[in-house]
PDB file of C-alpha atoms and ligand atoms in Angstrom:
ATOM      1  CA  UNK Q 376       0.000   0.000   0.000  1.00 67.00           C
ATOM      2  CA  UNK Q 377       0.754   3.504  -1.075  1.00 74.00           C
ATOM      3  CA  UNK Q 378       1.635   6.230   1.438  1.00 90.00           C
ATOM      4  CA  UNK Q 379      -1.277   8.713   0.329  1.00 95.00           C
ATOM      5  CA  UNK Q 380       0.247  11.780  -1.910  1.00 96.00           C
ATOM      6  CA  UNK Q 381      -0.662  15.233   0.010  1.00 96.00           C
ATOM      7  CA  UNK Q 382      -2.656  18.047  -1.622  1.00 95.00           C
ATOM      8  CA  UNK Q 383      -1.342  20.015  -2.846  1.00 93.00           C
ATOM      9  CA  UNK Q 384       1.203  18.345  -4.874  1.00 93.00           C
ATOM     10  CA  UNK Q 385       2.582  19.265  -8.702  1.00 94.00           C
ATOM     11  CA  UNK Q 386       1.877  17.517 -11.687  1.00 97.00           C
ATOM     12  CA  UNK Q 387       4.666  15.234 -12.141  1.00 97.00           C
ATOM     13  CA  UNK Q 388       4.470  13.743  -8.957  1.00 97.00           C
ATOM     14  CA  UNK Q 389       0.221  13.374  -9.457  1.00 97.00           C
ATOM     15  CA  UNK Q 390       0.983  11.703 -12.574  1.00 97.00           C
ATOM     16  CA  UNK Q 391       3.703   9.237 -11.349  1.00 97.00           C
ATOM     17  CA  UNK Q 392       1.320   8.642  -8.732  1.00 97.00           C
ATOM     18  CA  UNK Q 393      -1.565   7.745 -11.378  1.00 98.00           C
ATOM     19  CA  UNK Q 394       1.051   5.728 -12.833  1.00 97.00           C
ATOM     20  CA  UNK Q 395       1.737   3.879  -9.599  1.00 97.00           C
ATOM     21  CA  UNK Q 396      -2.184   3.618  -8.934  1.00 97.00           C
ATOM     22  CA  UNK Q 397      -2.912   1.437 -11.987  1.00 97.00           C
ATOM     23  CA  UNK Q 398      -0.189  -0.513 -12.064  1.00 97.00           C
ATOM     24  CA  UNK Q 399      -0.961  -1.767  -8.984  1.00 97.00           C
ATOM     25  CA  UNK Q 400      -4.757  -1.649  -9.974  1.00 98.00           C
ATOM     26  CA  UNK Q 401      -3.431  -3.933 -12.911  1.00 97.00           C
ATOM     27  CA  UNK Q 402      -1.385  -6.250 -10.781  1.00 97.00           C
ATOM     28  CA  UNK Q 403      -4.892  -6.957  -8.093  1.00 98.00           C
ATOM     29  CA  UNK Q 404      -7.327  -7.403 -11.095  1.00 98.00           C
ATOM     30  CA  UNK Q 405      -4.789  -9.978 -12.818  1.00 97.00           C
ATOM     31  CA  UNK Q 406      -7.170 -12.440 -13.456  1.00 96.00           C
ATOM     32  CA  UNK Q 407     -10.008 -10.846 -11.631  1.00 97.00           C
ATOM     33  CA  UNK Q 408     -13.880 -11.608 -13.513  1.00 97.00           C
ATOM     34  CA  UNK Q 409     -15.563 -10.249 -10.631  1.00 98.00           C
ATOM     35  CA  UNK Q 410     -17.241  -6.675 -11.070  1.00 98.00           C
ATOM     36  CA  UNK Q 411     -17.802  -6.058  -7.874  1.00 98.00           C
ATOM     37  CA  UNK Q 412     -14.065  -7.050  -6.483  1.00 98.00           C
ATOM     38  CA  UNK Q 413     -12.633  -4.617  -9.475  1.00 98.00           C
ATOM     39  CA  UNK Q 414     -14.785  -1.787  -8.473  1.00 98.00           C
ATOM     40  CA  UNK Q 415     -13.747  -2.328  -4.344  1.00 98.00           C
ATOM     41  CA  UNK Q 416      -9.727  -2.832  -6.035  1.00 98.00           C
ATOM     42  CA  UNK Q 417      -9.980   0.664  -7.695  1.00 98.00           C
ATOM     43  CA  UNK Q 418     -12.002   2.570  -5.195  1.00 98.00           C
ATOM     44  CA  UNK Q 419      -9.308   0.947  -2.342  1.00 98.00           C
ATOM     45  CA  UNK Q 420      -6.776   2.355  -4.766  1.00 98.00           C
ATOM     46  CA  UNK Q 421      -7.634   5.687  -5.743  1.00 98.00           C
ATOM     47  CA  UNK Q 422      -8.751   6.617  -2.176  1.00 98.00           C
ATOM     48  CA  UNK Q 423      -5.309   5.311  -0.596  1.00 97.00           C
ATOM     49  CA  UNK Q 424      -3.252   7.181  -3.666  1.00 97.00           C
ATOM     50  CA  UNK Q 425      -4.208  10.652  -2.708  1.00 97.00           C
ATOM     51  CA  UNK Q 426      -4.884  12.271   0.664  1.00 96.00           C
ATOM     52  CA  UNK Q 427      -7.402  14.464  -0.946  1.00 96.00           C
ATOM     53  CA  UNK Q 428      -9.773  12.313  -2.049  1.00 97.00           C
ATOM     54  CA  UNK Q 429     -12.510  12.035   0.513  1.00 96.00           C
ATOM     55  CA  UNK Q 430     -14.852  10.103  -1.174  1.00 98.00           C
ATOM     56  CA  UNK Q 431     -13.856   7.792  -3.778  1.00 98.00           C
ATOM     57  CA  UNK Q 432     -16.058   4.822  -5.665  1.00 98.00           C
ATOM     58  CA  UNK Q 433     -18.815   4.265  -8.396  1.00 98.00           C
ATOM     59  CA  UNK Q 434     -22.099   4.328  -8.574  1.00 98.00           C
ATOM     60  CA  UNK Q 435     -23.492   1.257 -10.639  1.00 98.00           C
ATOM     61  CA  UNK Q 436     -25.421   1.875 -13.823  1.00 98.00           C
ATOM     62  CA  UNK Q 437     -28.518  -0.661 -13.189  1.00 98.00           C
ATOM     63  CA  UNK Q 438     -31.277   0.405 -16.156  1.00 98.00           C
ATOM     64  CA  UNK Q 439     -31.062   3.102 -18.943  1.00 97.00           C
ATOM     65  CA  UNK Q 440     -31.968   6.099 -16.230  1.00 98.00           C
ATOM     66  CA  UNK Q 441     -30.557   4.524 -13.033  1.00 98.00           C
ATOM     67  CA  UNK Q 442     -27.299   4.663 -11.250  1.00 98.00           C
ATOM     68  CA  UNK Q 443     -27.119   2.772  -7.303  1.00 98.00           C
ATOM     69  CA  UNK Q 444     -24.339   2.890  -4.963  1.00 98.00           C
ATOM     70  CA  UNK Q 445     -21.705   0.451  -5.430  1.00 98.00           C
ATOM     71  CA  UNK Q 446     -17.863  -0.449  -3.836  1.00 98.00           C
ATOM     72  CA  UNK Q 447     -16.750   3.311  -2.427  1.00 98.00           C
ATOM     73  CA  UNK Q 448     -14.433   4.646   0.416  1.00 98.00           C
ATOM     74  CA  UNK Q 449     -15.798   7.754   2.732  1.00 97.00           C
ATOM     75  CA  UNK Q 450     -18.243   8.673   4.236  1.00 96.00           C
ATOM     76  CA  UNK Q 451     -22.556   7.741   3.373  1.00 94.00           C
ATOM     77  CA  UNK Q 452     -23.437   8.856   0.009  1.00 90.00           C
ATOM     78  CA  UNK Q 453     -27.063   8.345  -1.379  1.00 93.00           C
ATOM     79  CA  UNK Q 454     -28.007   5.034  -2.505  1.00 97.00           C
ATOM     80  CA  UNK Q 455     -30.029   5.597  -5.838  1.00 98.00           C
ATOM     81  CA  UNK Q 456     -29.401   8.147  -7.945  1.00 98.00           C
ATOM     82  CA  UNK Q 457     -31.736   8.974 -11.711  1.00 98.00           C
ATOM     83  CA  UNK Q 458     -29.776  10.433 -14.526  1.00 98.00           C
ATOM     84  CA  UNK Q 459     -31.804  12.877 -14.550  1.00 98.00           C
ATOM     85  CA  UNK Q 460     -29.762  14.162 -11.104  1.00 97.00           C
ATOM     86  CA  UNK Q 461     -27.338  15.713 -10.138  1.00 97.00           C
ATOM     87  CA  UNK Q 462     -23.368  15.264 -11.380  1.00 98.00           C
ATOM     88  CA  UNK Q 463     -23.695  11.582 -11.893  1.00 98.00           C
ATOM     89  CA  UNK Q 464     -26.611  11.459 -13.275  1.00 98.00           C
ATOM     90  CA  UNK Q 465     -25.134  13.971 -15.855  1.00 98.00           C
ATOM     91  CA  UNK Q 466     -21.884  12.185 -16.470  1.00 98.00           C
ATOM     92  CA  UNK Q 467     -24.530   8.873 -17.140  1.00 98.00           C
ATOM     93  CA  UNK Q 468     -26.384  10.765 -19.088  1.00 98.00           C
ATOM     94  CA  UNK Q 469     -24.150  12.628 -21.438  1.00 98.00           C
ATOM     95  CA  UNK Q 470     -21.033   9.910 -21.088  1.00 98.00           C
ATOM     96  CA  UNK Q 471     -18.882  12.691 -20.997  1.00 98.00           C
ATOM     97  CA  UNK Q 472     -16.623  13.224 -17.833  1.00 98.00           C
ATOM     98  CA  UNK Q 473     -18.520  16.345 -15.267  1.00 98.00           C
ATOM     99  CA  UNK Q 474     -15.206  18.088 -13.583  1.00 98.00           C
ATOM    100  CA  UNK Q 475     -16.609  20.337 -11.135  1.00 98.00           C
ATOM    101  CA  UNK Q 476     -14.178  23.070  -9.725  1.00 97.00           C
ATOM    102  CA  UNK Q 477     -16.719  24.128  -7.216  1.00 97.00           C
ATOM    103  CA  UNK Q 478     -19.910  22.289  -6.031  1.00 97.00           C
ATOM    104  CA  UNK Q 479     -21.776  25.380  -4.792  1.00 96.00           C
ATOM    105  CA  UNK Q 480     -21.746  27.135  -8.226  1.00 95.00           C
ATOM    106  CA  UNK Q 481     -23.253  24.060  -9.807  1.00 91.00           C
ATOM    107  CA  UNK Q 482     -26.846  24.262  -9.595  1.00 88.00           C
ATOM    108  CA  UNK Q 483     -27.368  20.243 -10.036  1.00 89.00           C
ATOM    109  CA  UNK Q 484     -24.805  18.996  -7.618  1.00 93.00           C
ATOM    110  CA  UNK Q 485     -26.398  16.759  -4.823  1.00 94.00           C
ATOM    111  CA  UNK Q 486     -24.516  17.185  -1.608  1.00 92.00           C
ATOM    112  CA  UNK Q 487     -24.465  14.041   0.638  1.00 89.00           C
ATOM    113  CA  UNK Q 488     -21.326  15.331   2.314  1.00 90.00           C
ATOM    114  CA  UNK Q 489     -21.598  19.246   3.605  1.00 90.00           C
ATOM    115  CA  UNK Q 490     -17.661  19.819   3.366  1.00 93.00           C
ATOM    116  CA  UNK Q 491     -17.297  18.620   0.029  1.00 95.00           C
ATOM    117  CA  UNK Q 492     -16.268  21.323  -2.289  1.00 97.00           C
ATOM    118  CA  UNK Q 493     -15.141  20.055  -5.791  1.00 98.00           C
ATOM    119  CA  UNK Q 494     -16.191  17.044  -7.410  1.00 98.00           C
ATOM    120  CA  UNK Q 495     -14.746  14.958 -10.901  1.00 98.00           C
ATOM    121  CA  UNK Q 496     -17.242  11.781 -12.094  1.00 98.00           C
ATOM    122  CA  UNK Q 497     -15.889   9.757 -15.007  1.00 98.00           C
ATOM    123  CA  UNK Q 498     -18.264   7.325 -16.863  1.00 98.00           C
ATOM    124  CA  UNK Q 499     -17.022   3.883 -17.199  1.00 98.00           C
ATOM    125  CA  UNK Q 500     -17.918   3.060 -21.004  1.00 98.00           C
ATOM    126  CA  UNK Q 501     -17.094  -0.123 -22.746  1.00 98.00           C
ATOM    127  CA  UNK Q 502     -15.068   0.167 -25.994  1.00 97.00           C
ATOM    128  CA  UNK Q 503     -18.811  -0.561 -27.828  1.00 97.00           C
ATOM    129  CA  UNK Q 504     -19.754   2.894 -25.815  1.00 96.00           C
ATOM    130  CA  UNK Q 505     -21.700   0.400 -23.006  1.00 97.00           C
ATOM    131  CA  UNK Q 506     -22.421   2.551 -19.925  1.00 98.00           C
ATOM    132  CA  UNK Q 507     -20.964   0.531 -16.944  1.00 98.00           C
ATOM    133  CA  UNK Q 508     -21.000   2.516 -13.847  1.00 98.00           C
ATOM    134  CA  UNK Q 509     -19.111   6.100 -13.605  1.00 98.00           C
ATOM    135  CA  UNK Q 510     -16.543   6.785 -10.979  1.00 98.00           C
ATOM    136  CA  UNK Q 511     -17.528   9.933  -8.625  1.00 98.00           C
ATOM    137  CA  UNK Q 512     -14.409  11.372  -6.712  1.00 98.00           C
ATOM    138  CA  UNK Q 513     -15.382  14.201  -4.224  1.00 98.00           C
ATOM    139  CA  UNK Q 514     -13.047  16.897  -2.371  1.00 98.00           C
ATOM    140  CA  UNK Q 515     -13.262  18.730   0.236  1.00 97.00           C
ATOM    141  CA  UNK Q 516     -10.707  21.288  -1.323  1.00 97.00           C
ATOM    142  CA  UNK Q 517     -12.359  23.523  -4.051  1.00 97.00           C
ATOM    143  CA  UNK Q 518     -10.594  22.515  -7.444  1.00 97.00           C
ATOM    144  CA  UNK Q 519      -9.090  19.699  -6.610  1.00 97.00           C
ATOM    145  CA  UNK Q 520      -9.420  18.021  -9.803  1.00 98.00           C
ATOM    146  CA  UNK Q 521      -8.104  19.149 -13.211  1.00 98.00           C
ATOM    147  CA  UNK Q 522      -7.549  18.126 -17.030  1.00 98.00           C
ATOM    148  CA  UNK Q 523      -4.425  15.892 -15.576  1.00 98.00           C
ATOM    149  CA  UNK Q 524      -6.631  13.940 -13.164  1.00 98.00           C
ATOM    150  CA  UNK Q 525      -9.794  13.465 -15.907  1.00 98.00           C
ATOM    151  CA  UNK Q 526      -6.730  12.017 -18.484  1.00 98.00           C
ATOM    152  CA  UNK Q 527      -6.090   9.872 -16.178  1.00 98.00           C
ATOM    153  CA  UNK Q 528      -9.106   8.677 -14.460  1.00 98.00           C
ATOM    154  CA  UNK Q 529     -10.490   8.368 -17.865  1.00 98.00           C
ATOM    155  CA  UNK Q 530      -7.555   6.104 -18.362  1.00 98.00           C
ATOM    156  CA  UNK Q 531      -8.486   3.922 -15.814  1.00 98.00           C
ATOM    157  CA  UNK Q 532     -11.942   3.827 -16.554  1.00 98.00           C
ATOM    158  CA  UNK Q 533     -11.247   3.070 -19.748  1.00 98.00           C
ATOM    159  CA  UNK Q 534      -9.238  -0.149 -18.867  1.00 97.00           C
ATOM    160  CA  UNK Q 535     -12.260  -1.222 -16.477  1.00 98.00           C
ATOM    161  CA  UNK Q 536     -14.519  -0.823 -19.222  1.00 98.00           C
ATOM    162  CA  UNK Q 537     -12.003  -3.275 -21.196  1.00 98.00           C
ATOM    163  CA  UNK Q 538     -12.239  -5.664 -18.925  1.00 97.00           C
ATOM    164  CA  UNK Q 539     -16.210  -5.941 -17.995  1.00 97.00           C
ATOM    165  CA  UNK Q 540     -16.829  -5.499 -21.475  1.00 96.00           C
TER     166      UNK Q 540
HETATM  167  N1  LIG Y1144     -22.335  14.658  -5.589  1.00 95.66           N
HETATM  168  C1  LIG Y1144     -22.919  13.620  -6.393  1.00 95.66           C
HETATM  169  C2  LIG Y1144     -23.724  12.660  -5.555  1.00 95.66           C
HETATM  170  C3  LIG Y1144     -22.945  11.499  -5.045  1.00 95.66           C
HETATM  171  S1  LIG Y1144     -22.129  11.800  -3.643  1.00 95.66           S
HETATM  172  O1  LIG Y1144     -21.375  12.985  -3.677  1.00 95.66           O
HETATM  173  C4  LIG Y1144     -21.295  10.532  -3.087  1.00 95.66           C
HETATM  174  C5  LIG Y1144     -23.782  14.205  -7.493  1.00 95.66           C
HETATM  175  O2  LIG Y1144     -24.057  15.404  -7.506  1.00 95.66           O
HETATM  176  O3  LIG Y1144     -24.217  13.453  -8.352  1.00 95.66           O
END
């Protein structure tokens, strides 16, 4: 296990630690069919990576307008959530990755932590363009998460997708 990269820290050492994250993400899922085991391996991962993420995991998609809670580290979150709401439901609904500098200015957001202040949420898309699940990541520091973090949480969404195809 990782010894959790502080905030703030520069790009180079982010992305070396992205680097470090799925390699090891690669090494645990070696052989891994189970969903649910790869989506508890990369929550585990990401959260442990990076000091600053304070909640990390994926919501599941279940139906063409329906995302519930699945592996995550932190504190509650809500259970169900439509695509219709808030920044998960957009990032199901448009498959496009919601990065969210600041929570408050973003009329959709639902809050299910009060000290959360930025949020990034990354579909998880088979290579066919199969919605999967998306990855939520939530901050308490306002813009935490930039265009280096959605390259490469896409990344590793990407190679989930791969695999669960
Ligand atoms: N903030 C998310 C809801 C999920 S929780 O933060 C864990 C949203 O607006 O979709």
């Amino acid at each position: 296990m990782l010894v959790p990269l502080s905030f703030p820290s520069d790009p180079a050492a982010r992305a070396q630690r992205y680097d470090d994250v799925a390699l090891s993400i690669g090494g645990l899922l070696d052989g891994e069919d189970d969903w649910i085991a790869a989506l508890a391996t990369v929550a585990c991962e990401l959260s442990h990576g990076f000091d600053w993420f304070h909640w990390t995991g994926f919501y599941r998609a279940v139906s063409d307008d329906l995302l519930i809670v699945g592996p995550y580290q932190g504190g509650h979150g809500c259970t169900r959530i439509a695509f219709s709401r808030g920044v998960c439901g957009a990032a199901a609904r448009t498959r496009v990755t919601q990065l969210v500098p600041d929570v408050h200015a973003h009329p959709d957001h639902i809050a299910c932590s009060g000290t959360t202040n930025s949020e990034i949420v990354v579909p998880v898309l088979t290579p066919d363009g199969r919605l999967l699940a998306v990855l939520d990541l939530d901050s308490d520091h306002p813009a935490a998460f930039d265009a280096l973090d959605q390259a490469c949480l896409e990344a590793i969404c990407a190679d989930l997708g791969r695999r669960f195809a």
